[in-house]
Coordinates of C-alpha atoms and ligand atoms in Angstrom, one line a residue:
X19 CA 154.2 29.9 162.1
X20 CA 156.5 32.1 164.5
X21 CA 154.5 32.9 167.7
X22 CA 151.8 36.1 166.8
X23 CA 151.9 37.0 170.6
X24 CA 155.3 39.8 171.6
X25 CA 155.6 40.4 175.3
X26 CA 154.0 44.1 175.7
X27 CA 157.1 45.4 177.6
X28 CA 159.8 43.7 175.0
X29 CA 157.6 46.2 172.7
X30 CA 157.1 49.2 174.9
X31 CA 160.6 49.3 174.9
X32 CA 161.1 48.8 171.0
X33 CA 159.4 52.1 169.7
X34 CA 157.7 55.5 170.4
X35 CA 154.2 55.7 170.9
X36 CA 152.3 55.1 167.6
X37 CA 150.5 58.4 166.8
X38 CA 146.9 57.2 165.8
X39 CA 143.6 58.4 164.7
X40 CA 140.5 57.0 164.8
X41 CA 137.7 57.2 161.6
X42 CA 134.4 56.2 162.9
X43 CA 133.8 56.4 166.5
X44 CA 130.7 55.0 167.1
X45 CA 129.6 50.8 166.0
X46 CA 132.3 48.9 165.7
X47 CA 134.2 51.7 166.4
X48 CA 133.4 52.0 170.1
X49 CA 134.7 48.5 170.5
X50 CA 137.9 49.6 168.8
X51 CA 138.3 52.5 171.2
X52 CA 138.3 49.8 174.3
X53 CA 141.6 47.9 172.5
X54 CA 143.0 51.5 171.7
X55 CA 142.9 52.5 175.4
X56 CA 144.4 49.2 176.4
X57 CA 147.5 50.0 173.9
X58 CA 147.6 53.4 174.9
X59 CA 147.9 52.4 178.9
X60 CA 150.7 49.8 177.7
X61 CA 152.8 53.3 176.2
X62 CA 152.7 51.6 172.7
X63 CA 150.0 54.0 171.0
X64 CA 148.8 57.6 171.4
X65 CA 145.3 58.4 170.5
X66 CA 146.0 61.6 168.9
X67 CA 142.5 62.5 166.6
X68 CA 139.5 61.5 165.7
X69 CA 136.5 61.8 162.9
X70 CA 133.3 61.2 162.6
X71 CA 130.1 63.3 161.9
X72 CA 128.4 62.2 165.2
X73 CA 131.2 64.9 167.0
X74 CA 129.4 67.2 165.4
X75 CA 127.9 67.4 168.8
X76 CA 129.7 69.3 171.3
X77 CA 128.5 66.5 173.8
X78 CA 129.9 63.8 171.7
X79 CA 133.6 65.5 172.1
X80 CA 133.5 65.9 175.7
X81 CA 135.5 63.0 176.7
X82 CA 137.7 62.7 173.7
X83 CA 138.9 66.8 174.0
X84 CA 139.5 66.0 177.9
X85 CA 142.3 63.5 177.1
X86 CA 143.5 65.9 174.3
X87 CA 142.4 64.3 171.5
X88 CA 141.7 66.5 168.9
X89 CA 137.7 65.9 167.1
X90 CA 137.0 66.4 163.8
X91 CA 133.5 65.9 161.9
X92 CA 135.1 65.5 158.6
X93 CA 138.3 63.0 158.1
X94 CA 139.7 64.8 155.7
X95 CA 140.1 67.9 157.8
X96 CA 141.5 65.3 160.6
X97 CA 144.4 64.1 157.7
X98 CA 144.9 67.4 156.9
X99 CA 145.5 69.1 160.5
X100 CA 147.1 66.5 162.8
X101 CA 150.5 64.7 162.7
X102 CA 150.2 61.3 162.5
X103 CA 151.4 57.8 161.8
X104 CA 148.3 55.4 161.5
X105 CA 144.6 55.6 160.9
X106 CA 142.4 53.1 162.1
X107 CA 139.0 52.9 159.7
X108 CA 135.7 51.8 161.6
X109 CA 133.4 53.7 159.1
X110 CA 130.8 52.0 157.0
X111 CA 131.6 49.9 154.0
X112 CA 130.9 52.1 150.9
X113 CA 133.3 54.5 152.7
X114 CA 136.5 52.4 152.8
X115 CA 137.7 52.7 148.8
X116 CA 137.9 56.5 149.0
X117 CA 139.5 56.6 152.7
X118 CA 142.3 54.0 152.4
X119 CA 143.5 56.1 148.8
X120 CA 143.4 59.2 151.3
X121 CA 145.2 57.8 153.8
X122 CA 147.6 56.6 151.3
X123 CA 147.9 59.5 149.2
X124 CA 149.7 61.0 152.9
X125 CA 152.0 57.5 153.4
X126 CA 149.7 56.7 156.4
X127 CA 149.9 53.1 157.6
X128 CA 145.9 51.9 158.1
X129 CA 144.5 49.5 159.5
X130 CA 141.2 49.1 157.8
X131 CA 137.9 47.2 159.3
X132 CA 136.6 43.8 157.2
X133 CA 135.4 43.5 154.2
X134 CA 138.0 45.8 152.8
X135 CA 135.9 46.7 149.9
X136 CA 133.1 45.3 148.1
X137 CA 134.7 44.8 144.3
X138 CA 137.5 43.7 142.8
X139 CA 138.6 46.6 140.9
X140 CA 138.3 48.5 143.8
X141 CA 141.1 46.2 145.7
X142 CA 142.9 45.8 142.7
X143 CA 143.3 49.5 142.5
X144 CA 144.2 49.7 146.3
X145 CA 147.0 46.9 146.2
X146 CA 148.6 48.9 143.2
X147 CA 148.5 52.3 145.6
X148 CA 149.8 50.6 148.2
X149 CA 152.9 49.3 146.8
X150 CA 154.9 49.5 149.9
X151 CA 152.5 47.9 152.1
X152 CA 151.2 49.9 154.7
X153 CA 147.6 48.9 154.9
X154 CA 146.5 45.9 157.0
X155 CA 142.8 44.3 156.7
X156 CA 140.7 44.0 159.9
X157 CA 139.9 40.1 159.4
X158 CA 140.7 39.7 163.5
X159 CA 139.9 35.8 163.4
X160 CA 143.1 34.7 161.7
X161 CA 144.8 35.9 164.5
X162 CA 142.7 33.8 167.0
X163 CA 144.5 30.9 168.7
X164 CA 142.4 28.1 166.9
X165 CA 142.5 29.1 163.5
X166 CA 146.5 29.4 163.8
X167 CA 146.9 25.8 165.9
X168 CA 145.0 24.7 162.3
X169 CA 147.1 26.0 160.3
X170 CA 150.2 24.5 162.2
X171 CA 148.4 20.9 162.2
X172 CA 147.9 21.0 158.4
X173 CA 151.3 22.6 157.3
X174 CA 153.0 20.0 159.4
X175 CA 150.9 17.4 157.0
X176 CA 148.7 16.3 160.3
X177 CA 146.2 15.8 158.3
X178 CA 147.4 14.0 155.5
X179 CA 147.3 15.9 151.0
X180 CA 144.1 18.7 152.0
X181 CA 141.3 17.2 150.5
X182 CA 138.2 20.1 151.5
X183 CA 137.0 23.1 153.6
X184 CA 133.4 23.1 154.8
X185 CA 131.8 26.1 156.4
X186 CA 128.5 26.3 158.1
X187 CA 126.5 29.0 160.2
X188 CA 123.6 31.0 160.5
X189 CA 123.7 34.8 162.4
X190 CA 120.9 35.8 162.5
X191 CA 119.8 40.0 161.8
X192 CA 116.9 41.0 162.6
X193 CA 115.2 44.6 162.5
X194 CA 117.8 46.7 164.1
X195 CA 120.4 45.3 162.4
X196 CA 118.9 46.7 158.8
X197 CA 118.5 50.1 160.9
X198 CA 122.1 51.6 159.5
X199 CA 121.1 52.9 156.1
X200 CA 124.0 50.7 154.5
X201 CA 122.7 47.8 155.9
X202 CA 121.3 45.3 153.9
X203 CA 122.2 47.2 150.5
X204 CA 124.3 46.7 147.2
X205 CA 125.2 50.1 147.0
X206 CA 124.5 53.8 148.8
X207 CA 124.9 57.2 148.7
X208 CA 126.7 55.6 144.8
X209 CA 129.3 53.6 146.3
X210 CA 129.0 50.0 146.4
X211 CA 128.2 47.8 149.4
X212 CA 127.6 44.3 148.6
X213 CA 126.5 43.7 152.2
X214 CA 125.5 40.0 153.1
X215 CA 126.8 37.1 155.6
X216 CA 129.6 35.8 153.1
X217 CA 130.5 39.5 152.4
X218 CA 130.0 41.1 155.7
X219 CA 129.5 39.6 158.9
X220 CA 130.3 36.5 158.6
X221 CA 133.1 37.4 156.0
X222 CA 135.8 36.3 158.2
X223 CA 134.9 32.4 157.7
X224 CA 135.6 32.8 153.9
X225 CA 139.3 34.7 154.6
X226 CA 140.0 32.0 157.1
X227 CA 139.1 28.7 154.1
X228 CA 141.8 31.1 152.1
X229 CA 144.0 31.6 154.8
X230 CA 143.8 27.8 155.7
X231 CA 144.5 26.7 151.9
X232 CA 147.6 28.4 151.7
X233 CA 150.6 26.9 151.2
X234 CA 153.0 28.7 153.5
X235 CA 152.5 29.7 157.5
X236 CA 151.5 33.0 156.0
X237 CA 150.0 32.5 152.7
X238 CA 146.1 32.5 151.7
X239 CA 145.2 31.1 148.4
X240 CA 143.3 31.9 145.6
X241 CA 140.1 29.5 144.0
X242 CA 140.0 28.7 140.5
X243 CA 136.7 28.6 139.9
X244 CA 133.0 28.8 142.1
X245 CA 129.8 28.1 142.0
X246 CA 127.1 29.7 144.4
X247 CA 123.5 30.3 144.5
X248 CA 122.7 33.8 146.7
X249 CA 119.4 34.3 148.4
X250 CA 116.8 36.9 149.2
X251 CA 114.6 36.5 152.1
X252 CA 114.3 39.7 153.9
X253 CA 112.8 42.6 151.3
X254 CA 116.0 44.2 151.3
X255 CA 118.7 44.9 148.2
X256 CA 120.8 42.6 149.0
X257 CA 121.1 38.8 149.7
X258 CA 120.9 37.5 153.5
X259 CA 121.4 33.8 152.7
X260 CA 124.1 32.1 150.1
X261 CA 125.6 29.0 149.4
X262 CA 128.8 28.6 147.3
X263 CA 131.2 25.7 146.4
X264 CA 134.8 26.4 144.9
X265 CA 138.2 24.9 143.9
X266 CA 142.1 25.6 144.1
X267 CA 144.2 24.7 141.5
X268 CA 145.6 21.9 144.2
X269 CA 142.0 20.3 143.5
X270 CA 140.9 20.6 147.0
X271 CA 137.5 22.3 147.4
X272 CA 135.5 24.4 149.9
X273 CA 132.0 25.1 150.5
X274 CA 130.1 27.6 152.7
X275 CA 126.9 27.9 153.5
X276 CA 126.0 31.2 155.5
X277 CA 122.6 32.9 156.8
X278 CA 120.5 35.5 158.5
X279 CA 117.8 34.0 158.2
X280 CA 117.0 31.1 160.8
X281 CA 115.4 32.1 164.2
X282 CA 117.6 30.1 166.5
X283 CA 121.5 30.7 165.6
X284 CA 123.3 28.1 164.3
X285 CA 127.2 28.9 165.4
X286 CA 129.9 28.6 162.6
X287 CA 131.3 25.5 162.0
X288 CA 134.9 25.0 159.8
X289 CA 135.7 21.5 158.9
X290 CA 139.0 20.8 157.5
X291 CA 139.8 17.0 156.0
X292 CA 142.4 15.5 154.5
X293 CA 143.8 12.0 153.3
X294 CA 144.6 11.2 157.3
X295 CA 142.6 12.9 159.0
X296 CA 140.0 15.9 159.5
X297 CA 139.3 18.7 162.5
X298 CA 136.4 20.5 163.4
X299 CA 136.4 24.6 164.4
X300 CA 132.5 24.2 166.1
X301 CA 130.0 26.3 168.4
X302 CA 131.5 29.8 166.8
X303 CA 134.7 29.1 167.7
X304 CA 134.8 28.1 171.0
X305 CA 135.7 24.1 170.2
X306 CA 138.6 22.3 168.1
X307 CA 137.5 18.4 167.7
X308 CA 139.4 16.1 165.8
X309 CA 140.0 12.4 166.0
X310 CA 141.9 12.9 169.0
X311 CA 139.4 14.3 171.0
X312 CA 137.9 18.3 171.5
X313 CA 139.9 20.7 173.1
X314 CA 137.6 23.5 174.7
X315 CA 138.5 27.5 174.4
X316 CA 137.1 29.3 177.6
X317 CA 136.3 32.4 175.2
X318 CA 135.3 33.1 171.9
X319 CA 137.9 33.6 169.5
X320 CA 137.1 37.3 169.0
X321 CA 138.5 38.8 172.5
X322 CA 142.0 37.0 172.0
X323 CA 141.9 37.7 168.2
X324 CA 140.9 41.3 168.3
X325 CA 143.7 42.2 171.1
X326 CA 146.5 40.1 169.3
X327 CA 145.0 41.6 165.9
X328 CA 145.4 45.3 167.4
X329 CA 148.8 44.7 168.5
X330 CA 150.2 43.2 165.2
X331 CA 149.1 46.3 163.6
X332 CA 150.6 48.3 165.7
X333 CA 153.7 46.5 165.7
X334 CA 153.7 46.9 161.9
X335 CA 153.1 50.6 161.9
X336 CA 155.9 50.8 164.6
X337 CA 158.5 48.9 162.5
X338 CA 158.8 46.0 164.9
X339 CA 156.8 43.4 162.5
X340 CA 157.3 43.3 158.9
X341 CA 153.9 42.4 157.7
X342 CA 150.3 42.8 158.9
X343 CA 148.4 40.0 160.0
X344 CA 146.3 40.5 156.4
X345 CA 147.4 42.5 153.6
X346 CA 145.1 43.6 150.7
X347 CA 147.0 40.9 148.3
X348 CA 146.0 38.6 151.1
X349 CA 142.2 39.6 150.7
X350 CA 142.3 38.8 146.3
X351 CA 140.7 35.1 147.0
X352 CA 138.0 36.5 149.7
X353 CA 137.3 39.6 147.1
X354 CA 137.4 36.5 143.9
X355 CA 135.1 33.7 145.9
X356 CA 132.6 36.5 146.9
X357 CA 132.6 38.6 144.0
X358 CA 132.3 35.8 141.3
X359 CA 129.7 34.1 143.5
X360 CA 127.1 36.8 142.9
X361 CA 128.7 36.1 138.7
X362 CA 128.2 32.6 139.0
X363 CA 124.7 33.3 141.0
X364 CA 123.6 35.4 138.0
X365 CA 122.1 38.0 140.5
X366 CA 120.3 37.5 144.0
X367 CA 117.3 35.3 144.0
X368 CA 114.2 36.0 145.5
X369 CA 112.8 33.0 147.9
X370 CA 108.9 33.4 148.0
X371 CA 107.0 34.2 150.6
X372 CA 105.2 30.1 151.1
X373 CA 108.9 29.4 151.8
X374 CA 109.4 31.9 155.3
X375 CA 108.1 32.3 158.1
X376 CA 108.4 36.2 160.3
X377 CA 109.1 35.5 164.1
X378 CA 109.3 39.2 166.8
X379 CA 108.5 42.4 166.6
X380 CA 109.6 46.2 166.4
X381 CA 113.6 45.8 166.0
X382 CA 113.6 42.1 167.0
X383 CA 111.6 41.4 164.0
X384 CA 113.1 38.7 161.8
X385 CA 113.3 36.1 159.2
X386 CA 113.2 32.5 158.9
X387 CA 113.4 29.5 156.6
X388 CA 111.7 26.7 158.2
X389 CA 114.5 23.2 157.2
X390 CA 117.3 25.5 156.5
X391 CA 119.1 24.4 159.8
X392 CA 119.1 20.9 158.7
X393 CA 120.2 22.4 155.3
X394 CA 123.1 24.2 156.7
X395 CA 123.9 20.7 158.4
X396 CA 123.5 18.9 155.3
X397 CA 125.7 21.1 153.4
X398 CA 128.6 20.8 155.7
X399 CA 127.9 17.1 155.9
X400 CA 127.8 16.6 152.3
X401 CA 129.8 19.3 150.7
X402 CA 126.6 20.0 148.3
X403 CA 124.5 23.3 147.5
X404 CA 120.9 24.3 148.2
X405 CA 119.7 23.0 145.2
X406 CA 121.4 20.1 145.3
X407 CA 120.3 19.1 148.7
X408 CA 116.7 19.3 147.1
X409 CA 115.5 22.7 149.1
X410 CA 112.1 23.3 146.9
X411 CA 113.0 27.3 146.5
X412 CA 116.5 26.6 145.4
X413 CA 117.5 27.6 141.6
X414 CA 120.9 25.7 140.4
X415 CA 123.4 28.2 138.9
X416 CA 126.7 27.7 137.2
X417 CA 130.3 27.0 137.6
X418 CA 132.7 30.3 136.6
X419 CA 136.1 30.2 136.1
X420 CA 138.1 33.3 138.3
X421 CA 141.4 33.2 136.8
X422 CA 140.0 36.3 134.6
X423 CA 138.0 38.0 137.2
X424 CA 138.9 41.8 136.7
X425 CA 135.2 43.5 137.4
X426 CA 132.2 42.9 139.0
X427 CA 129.1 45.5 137.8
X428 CA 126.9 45.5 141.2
X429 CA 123.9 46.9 139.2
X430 CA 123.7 44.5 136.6
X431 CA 124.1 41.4 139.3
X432 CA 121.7 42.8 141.5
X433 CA 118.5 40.9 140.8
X434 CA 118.1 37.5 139.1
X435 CA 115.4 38.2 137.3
X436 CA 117.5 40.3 135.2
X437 CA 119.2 37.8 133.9
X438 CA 122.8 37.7 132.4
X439 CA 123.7 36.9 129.0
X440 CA 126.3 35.2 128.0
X441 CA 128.5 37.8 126.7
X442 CA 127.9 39.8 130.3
X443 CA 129.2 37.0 132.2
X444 CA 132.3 37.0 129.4
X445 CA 132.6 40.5 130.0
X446 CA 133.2 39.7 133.6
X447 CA 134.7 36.5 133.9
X448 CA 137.0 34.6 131.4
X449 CA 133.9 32.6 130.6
X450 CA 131.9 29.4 132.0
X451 CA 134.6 26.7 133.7
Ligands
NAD24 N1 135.7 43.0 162.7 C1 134.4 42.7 163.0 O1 134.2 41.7 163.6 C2 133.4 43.7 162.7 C3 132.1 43.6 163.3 C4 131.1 44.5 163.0 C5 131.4 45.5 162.0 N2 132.6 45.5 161.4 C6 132.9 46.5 160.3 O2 133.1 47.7 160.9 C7 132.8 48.7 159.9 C8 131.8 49.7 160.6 O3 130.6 49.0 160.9 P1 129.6 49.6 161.9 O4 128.6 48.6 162.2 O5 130.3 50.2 163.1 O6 129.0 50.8 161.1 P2 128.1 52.1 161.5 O7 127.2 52.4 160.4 O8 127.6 51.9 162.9 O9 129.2 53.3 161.5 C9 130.3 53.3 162.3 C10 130.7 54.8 162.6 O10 131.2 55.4 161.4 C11 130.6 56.7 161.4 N3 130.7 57.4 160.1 C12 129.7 57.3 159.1 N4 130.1 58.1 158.1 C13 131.3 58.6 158.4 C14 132.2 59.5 157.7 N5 132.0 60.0 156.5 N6 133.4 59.8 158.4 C15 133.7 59.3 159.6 N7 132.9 58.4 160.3 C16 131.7 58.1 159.7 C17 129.2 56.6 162.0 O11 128.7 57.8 162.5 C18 129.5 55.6 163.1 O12 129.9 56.3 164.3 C19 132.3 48.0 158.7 O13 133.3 47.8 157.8 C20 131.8 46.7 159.3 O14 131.8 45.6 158.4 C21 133.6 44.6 161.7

């Protein structure tokens, strides 16, 4: 892999300043503005609109309008009126399908916040608009440091044939996370959400087991087949805890096993082996072990990825770079591990009440499964599900096959007590593996 990092002032000197706009200015993207201003005090990037509903509020535009950049409530109307070469999307989930084809439809380069959309058909669709490539996924942790010394190590056979990918970690949401009226939902306001640990916040660690599995410095791979079994703790639409074990056509596997739903967190944990060796991502991040020893990171992977993530889009959308650091192709075997586990799942399954435990109050207010920590350890340990690790709420599901993997119906895959046919999951999926 060439090196992801270009000297700010080879760049400055490369190109113009990148005329951006910003969709979604408060969340995530407040944090966006902060690496924004850093690339706009570098000379690379002008800040030149923005939209969201909030600047409605005269208050709210204050401080954009006093550095001249132009507020608009709806981001259509920001398109419409503003010149402009790039559009960064920080606006909820269910809103990314109909944005990115906007931005498209006026040859826009975007870079567009993680997951890039819920279904299959819906990415499909996108990577047949975006022909030339012009849209780049905001999966920031393949750009940190570790995950790319990984990569290296494995591609220069470190570790022997690839063998398996483990993944462990529990974040855990409590009240005020389920505030935002998208959170913790399959679908709203119509559009899909499909929000969860595999799917949302913790979606990077699945990207990164594709990203990892590929074959070339750049290339993320695409599973053949999954199985998973998806959880239901909190009384919310969606699924807060999953498990899920895969293949590539190689024969190496992966597993994951991801949750909101312990008290105490349990950081993320990627575990790579092969025939010669193995190495250990651990504490979120912040730690690469192998046999050789562990090599401490002094921050989490998130400050260096995000910065190195912002300028590699920007780079892209300037010319300078000839691919994003994650494409909407490169997102197919996130969008087929996530989208046939809820298939192979047959809908989300409801853990009873005997089985939890509430801990806080008000908008610390959470859940827990008391043993899932040793769960989570057992499944990285052992490469095995929920059920098979004995857990007495656990419901074993079957393997599907993803090669044929074309749709995924939210509404019918929402509960498991609906339970598929046969000739559903066929209608999905090419059929059981
Ligand atoms: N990369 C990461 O590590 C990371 C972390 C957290 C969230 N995210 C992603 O960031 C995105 C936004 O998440 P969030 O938590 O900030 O959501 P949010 O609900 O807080 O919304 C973000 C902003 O979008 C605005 N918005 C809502 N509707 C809009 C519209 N029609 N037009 C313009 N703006 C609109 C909201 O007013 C808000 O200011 C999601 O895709 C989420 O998954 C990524």
């Amino acid at each position: 892999m060439q090196g992801f990092h270009i000297d700010s002032s080879d760049a400055r000197r490369a190109y113009p300043p990148v005329r951006l706009a910003l969709i979604g200015v408060g969340g995530m993207g407040a944090y966006h503005l902060n690496f924004i201003r850093e690339l706009e005090e570098q000379g690379l990037v002008k800040l030149a609109a923005v939209a969201d509903p909030l600047l409605a509020a005269r208050s709210a535009r204050e401080d954009f309008e006093s550095r001249g950049v132009h507020c608009h409530s709806d981001y259509r109307d920001m398109l419409d009126r503003n010149e402009l070469d790039a559009v960064q999307i920080a606006a909820p989930i269910s809103l990314h399908f109909a944005m990115v084809k906007d931005c498209l439809a006026r040859r826009l380069f975007v870079n567009l916040e993680k997951p890039p959309v819920p279904l299959i058909q819906q990415l499909n669709e996108l990577i047949r608009l975006d022909r030339t490539i012009r849209v780049s996924v905001g999966f920031q942790h393949i750009c940190s440091p570790q995950i790319h010394a990984l990569k290296r190590w494995i591609l220069a056979g470190k570790l022997g044939v690839l063998r398996e990918i483990r993944i462990a970690g529990s974040w855990p949401r409590t009240s005020d996370y389920y505030a935002r009226p998208w959170s913790g939902r399959m679908a709203f306001a119509g559009e899909p959400v499909y929000d969860g640990p595999a799917t949302n916040a913790m979606a990077h660690l699945i990207h990164n087991v594709m990203f990892l599995a590929g074959d070339q410095s750049e290339s993320f791979a695409r599973p053949w087949d999954i199985q998973a079994e998806l959880y239901r703790v909190r009384p919310i639409e969606s699924y807060d805890l999953v498990c899920l074990r895969g293949s590539f056509v190689s024969g190496m596997s992966f597993t994951a096993s991801l949750s909101h739903v312990t008290e105490k967190a349990v950081p993320f944990c990627v575990e790579v082996s092969g025939s010669e060796d193995w190495v250990r991502i651990g504490n979120d991040g912040k730690t690469v072990e192998s046999s050789s020893g562990i090599h401490e990171f002094p921050d989490a992977p998130d400050l260096n990825a995000f910065s190195a993530y912002h300028r590699q889009f920007i780079e892209f959308a300037a010319g300078v770079r000839s691919r994003p650091p994650s494409t909407l192709q490169d997102c197919l075997g996130f969008i087929m591990a996530t989208n046939g586990a809820l298939v192979s799942s047959g809908g989300i399954h409801d853990i009873p009440s005997e089985f939890t435990r509430i801990y806080g109050m008000g908008g610390d207010m959470g859940y827990d499964v008391p043993g899932l920590t040793d769960l989570l350890e057992g499944s990285l340990r052992e490469g095995r599900l929920f059920s098979e690790l004995g857990a007495p709420w656990a419901v074993s599901t079957g393997r599907v096959r993803l090669a044929e993997l074309r749709t995924l119906d939210l509404e019918a895959l929402m509960n498991a007590d609906r339970a598929l046919t046969e000739e559903v999951v066929a209608d999905q999926i090419g059929g059981r593996a």
